[in-house]
PDB file of C-alpha atoms in Angstrom:
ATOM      1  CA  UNK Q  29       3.054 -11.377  15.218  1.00 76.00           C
ATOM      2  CA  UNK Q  30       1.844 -10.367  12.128  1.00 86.00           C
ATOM      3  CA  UNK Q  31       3.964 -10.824   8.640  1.00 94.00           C
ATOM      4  CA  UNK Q  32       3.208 -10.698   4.794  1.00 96.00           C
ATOM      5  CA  UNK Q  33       6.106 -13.027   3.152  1.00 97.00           C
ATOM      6  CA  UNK Q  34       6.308 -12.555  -0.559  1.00 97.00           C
ATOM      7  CA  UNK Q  35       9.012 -15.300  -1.251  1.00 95.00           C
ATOM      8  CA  UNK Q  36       9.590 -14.289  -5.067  1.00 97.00           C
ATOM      9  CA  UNK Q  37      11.788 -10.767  -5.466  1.00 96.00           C
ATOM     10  CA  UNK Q  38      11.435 -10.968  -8.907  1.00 97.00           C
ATOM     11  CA  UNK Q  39       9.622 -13.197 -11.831  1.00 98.00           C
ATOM     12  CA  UNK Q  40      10.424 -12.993 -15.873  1.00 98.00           C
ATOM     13  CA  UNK Q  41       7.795 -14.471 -17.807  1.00 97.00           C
ATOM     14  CA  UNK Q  42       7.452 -14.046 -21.878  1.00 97.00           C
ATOM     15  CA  UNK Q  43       4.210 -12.672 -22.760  1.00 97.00           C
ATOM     16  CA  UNK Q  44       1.028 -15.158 -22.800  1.00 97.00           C
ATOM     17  CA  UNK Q  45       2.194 -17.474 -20.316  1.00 98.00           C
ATOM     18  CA  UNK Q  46       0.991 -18.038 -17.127  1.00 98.00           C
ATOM     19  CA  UNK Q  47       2.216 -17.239 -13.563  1.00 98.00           C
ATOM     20  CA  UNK Q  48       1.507 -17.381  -9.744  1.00 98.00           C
ATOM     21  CA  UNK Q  49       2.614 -14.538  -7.617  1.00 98.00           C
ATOM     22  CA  UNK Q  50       2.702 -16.211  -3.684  1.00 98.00           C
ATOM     23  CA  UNK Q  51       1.880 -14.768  -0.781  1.00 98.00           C
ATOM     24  CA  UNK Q  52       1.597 -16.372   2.874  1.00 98.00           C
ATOM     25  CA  UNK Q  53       0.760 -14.474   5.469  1.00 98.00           C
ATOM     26  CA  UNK Q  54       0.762 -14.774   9.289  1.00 97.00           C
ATOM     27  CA  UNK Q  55      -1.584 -13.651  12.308  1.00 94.00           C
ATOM     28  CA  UNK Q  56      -3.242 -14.385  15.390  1.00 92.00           C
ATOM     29  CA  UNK Q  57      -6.463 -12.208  14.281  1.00 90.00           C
ATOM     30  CA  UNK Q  58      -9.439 -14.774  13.186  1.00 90.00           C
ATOM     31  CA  UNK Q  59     -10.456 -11.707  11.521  1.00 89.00           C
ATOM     32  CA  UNK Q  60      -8.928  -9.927   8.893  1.00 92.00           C
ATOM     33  CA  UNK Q  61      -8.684  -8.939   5.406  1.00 92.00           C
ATOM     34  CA  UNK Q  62      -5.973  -9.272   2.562  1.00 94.00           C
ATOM     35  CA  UNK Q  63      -5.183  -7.164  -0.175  1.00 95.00           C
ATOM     36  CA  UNK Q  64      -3.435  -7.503  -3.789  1.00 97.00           C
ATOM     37  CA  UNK Q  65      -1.971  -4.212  -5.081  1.00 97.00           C
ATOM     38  CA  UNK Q  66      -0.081  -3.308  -8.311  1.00 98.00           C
ATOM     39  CA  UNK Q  67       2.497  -1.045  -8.224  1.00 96.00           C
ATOM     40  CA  UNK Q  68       3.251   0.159 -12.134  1.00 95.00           C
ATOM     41  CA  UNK Q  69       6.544   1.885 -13.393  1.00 92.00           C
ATOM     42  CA  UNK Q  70       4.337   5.096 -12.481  1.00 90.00           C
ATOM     43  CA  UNK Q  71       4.500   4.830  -8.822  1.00 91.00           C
ATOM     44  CA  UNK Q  72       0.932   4.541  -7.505  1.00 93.00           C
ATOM     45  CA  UNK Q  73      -0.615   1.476  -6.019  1.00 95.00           C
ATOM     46  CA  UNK Q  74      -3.807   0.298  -8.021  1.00 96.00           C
ATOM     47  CA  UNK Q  75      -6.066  -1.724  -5.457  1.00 96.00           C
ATOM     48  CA  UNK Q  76      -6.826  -5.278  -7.265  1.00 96.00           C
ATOM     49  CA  UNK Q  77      -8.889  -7.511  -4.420  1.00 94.00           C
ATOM     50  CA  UNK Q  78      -9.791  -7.660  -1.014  1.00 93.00           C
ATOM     51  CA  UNK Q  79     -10.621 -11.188   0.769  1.00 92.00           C
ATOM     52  CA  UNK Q  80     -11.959 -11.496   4.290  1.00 90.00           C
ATOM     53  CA  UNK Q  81     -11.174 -14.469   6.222  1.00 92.00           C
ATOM     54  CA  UNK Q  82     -14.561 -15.993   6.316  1.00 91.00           C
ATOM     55  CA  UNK Q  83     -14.274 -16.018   2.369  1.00 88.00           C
ATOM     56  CA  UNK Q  84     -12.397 -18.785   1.369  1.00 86.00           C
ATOM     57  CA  UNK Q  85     -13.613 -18.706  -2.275  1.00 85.00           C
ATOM     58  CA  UNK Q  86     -11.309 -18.629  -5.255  1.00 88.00           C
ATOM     59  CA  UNK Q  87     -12.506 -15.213  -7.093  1.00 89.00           C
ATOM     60  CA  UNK Q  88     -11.775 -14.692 -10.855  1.00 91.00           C
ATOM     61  CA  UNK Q  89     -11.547 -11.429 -12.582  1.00 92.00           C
ATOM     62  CA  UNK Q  90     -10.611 -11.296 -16.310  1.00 95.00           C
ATOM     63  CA  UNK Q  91      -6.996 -12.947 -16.574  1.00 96.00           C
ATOM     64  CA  UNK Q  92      -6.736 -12.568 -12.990  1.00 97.00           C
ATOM     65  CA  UNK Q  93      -7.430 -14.973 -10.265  1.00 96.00           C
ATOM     66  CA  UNK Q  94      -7.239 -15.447  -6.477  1.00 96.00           C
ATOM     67  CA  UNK Q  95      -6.528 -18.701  -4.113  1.00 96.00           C
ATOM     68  CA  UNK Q  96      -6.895 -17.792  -0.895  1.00 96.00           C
ATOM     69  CA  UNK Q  97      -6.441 -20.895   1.040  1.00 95.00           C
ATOM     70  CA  UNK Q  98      -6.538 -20.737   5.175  1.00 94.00           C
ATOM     71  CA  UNK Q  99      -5.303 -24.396   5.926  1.00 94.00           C
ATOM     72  CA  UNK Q 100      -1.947 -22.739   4.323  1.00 96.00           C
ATOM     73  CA  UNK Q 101      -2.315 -19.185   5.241  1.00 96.00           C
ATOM     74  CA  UNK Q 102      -1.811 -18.284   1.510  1.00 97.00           C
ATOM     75  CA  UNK Q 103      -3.135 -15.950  -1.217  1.00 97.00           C
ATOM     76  CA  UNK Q 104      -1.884 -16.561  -4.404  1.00 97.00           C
ATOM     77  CA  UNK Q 105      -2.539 -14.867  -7.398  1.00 97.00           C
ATOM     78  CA  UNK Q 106      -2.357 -15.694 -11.080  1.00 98.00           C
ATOM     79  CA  UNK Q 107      -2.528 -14.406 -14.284  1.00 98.00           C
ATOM     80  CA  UNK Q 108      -3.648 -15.714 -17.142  1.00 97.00           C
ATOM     81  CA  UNK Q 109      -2.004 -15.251 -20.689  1.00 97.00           C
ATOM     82  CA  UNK Q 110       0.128 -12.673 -19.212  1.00 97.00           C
ATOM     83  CA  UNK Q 111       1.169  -9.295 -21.190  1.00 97.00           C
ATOM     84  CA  UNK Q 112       3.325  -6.498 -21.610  1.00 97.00           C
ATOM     85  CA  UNK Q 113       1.236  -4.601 -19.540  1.00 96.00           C
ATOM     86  CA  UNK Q 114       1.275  -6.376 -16.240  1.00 97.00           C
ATOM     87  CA  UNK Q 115       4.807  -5.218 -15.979  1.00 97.00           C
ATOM     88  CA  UNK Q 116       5.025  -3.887 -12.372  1.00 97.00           C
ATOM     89  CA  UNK Q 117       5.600  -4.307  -9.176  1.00 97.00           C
ATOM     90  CA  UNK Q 118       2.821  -6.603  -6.952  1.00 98.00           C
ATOM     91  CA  UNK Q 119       2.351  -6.127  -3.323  1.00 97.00           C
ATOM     92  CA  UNK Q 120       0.166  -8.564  -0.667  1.00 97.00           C
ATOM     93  CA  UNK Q 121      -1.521  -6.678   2.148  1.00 96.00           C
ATOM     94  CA  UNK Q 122      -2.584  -7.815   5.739  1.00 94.00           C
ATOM     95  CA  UNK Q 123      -5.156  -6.051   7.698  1.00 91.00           C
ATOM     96  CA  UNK Q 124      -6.375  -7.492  11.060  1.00 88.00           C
ATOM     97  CA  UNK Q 125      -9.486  -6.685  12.960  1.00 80.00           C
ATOM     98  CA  UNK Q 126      -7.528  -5.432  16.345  1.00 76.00           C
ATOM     99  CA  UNK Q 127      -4.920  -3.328  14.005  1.00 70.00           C
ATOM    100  CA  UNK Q 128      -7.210  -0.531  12.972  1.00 72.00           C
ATOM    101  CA  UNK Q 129      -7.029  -0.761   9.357  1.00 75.00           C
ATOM    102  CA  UNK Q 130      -3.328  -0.698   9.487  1.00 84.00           C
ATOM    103  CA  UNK Q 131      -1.827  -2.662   6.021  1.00 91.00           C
ATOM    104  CA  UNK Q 132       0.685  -4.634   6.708  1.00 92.00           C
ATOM    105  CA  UNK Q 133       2.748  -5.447   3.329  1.00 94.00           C
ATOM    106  CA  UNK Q 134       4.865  -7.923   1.988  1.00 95.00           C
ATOM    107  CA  UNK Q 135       8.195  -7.018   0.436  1.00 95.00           C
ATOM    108  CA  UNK Q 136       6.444  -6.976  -3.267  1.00 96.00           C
ATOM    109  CA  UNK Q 137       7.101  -9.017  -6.473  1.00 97.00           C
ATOM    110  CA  UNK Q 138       8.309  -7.631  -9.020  1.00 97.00           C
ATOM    111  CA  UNK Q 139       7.269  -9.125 -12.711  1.00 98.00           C
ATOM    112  CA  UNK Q 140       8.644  -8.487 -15.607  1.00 98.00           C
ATOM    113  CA  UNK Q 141       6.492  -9.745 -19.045  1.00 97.00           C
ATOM    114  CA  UNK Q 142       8.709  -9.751 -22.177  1.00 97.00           C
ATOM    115  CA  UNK Q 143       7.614  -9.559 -25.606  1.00 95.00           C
TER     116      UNK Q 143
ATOM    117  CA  UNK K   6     -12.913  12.933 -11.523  1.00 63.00           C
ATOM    118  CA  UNK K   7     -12.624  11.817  -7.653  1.00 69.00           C
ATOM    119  CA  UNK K   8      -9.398  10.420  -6.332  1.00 94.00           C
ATOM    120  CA  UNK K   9      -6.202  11.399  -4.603  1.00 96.00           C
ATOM    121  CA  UNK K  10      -3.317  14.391  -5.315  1.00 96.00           C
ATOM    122  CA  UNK K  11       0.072  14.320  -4.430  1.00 97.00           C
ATOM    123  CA  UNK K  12       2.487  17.315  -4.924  1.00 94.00           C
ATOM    124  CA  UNK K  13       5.111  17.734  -5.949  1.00 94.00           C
ATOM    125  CA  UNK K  14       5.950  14.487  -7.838  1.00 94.00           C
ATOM    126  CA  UNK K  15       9.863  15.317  -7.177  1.00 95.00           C
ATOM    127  CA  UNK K  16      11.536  17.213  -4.142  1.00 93.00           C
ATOM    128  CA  UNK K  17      14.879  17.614  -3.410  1.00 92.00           C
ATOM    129  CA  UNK K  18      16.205  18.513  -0.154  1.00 89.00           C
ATOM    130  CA  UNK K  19      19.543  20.086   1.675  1.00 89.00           C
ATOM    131  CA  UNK K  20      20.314  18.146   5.033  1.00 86.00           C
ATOM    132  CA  UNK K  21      18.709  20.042   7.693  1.00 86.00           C
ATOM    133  CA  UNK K  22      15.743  21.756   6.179  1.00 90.00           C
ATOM    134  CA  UNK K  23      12.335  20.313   6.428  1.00 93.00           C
ATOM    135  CA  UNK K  24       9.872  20.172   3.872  1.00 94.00           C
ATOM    136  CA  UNK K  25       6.150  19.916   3.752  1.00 96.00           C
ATOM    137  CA  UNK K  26       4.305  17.059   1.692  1.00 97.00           C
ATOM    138  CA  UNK K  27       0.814  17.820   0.312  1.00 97.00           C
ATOM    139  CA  UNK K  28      -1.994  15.626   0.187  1.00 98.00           C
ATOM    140  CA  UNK K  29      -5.435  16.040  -1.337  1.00 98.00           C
ATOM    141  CA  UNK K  30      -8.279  13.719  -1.756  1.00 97.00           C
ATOM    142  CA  UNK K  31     -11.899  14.267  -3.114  1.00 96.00           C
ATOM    143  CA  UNK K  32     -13.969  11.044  -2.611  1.00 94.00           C
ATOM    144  CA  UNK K  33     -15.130  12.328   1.063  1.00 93.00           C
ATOM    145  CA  UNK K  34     -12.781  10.082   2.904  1.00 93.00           C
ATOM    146  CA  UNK K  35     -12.289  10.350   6.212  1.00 92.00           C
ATOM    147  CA  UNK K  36      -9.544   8.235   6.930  1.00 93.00           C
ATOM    148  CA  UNK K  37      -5.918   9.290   5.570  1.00 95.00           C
ATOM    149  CA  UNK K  38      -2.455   8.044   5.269  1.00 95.00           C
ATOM    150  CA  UNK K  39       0.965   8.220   4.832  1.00 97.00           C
ATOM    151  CA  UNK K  40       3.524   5.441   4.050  1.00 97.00           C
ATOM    152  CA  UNK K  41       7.025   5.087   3.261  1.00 97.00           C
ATOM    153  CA  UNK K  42       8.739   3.122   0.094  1.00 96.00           C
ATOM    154  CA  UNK K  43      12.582   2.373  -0.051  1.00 94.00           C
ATOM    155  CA  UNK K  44      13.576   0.297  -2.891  1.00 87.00           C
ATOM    156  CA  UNK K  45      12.864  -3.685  -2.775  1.00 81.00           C
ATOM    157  CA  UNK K  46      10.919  -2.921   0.004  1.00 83.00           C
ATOM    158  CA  UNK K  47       6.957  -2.934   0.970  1.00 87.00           C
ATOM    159  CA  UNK K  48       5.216   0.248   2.464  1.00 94.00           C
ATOM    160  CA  UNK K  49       6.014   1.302   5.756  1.00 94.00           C
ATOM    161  CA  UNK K  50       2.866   2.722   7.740  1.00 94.00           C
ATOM    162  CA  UNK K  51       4.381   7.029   8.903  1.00 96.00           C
ATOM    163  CA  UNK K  52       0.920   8.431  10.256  1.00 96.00           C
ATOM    164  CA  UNK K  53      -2.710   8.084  10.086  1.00 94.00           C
ATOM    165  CA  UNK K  54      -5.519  10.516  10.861  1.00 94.00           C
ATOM    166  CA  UNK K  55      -9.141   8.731  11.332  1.00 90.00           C
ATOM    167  CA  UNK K  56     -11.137  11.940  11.627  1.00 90.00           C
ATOM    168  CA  UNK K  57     -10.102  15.632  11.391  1.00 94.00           C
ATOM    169  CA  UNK K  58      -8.075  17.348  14.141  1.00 95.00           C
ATOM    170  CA  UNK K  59      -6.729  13.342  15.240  1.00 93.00           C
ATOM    171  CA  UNK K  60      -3.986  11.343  14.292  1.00 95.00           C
ATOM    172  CA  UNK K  61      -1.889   8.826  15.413  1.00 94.00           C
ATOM    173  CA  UNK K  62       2.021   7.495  14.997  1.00 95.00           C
ATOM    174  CA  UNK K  63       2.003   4.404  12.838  1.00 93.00           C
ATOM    175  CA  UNK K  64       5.419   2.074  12.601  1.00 92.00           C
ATOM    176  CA  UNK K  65       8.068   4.452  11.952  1.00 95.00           C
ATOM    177  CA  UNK K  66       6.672   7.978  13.022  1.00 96.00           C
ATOM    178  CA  UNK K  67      10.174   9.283  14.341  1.00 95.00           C
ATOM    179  CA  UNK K  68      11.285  12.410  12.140  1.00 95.00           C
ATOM    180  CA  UNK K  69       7.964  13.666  10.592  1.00 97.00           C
ATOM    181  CA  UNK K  70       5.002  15.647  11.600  1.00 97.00           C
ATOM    182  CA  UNK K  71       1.418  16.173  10.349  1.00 98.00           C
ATOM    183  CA  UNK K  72      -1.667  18.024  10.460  1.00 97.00           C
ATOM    184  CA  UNK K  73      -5.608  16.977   9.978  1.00 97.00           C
ATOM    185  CA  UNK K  74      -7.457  20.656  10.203  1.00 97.00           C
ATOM    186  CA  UNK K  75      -9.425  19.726   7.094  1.00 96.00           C
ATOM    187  CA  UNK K  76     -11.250  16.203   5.979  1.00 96.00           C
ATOM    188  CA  UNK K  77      -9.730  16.642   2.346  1.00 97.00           C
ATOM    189  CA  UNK K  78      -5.972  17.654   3.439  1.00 98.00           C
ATOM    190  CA  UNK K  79      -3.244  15.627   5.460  1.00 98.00           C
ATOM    191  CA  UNK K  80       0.121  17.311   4.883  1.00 98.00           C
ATOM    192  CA  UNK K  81       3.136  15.302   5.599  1.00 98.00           C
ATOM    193  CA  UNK K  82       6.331  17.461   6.820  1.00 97.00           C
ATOM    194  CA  UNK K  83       9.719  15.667   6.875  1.00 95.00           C
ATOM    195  CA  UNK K  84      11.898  17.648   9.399  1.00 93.00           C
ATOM    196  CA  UNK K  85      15.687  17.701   9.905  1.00 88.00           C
ATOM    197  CA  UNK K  86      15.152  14.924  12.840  1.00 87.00           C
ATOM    198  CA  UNK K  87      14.686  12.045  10.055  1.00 87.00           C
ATOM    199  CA  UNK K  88      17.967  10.488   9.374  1.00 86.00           C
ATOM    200  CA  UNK K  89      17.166   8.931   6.528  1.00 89.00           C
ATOM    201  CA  UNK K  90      14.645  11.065   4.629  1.00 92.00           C
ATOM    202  CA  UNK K  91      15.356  10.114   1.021  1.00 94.00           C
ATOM    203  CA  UNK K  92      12.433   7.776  -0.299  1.00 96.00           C
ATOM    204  CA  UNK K  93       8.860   7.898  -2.206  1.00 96.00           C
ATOM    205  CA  UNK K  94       6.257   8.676  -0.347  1.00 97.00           C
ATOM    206  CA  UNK K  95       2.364   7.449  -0.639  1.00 97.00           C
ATOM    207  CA  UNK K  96      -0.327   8.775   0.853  1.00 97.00           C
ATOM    208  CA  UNK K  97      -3.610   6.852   0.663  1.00 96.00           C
ATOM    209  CA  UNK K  98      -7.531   7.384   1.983  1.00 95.00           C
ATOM    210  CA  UNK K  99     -10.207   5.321   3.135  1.00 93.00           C
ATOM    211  CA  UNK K 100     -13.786   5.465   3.742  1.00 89.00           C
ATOM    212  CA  UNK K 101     -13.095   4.869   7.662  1.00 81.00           C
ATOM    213  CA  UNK K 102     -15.409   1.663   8.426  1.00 70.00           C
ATOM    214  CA  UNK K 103     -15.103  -0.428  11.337  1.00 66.00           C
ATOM    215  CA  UNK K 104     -10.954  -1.970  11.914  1.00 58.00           C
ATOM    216  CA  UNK K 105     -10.125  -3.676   8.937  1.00 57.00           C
ATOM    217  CA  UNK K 106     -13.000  -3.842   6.695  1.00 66.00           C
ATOM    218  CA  UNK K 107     -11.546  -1.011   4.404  1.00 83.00           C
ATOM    219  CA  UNK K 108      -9.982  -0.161   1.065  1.00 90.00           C
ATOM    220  CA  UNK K 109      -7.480   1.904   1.153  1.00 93.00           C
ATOM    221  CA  UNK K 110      -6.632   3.945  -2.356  1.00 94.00           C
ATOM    222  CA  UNK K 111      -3.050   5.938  -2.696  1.00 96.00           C
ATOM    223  CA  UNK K 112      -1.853   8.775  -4.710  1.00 96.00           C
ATOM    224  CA  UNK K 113       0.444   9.171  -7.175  1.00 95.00           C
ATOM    225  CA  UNK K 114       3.180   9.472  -4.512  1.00 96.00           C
ATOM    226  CA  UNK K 115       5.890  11.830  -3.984  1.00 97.00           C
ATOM    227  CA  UNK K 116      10.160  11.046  -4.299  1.00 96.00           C
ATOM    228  CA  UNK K 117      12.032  12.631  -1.982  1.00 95.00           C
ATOM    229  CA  UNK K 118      15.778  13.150  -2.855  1.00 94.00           C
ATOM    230  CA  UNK K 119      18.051  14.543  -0.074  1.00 90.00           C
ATOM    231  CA  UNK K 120      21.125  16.022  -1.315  1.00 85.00           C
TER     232      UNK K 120
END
């Protein structure tokens, strides 16, 4: 069966340290894709990254970067030097080959950077 | 600018009237969605619509109805049937490429109150 597990509820950081948002994942699919999405105080979900599962290469984008590591069926995400601003809400996303495009989410993270 | 509408941002509702949900998008997507948020919870997949005039029940379908009979519209009604109706609403679009190998990009959203 397919499952997103975001363990953490909710993570308080002070502003320019670092943290990991996990995700691990389950699914009988060799294909499939996974999905970071940030959910601000706003409402609407910003797409971050999408990994296939051929791509097991660590991507890095500004302060923010991806582990996607099979052996563990994780997908971790960090950022760097955190701020103010990446106060919100942080979803993981499934999507399997034989699913029709159909996300499968994780309960969300919700991160809270303090002055 | 391209992207995706969502009106009204707030809509309150008596028990036992339905109300109608609008969705726009202008990036030539043929592939729409809806999904369901309740607090400290991920999305919950309502209905999606792959092409005009076709759709199809996703995970929790019981309650609601919609329409395709345009590529930039998927309304969303919310009859008297749901039990439960109260919740934000997100309704998302996609290019429509092969299972899986999609992006998916969401509105603003919609909160439903029930009163």
């Amino acid at each position: 069966a397919q499952k997103v597990t975001q363990a953490q509820t909710e993570i308080s950081v002070v502003e320019k340290e670092d943290v990991t948002l996990d995700c691990v994942y389950e699914t009988r699919d060799t294909t499939y894709y996974l999905f970071w999405y940030k959910q601000p105080p706003s409402g609407e979900l910003v797409f971050l990254i999408r990994r296939n599962s051929f791509d097991e290469q660590n991507e890095i984008s500004g302060r923010y970067s991806w582990n996607f590591q099979k052996s563990t069926s994780s997908f971790n995400f960090t950022i760097t030097a955190s701020q103010v601003v990446d106060s919100a809400v942080y979803f993981c996303a499934l999507s399997e080959a034989s699913g029709y495009n159909k996300l499968i989410f994780g309960a969300g993270t919700r991160l809270a950077v303090h002055p | 600018d391209g992207g995706i509408t969502q009106s009204p941002k707030y809509l309150f509702r008596k028990e036992g009237q339905n109300v109608t949900l609008s969705c726009e998008q202008n990036l030539n997507h043929d592939a729409m969605y809806w999904y369901r948020q309740d607090p400290g919870q991920g999305l919950r997949l309502i209905y999606y619509s792959q092409i005009v005039n076709d759709f199809q029940k996703g995970d929790i379908a019981e309650g609601y109805s919609v329409s395709r009979e345009k590529k930039e519209s998927f309304p969303l009604t919310v009859t008297s049937a749901q039990k439960n109706p109260t919740a934000f609403y997100l309704c998302a679009s996609s290019m429509g490429r092969p299972p899986a190998a999609d992006t998916q990009y969401f509105g603003p959203g919609t909160r439903l109150t029930v009163l």
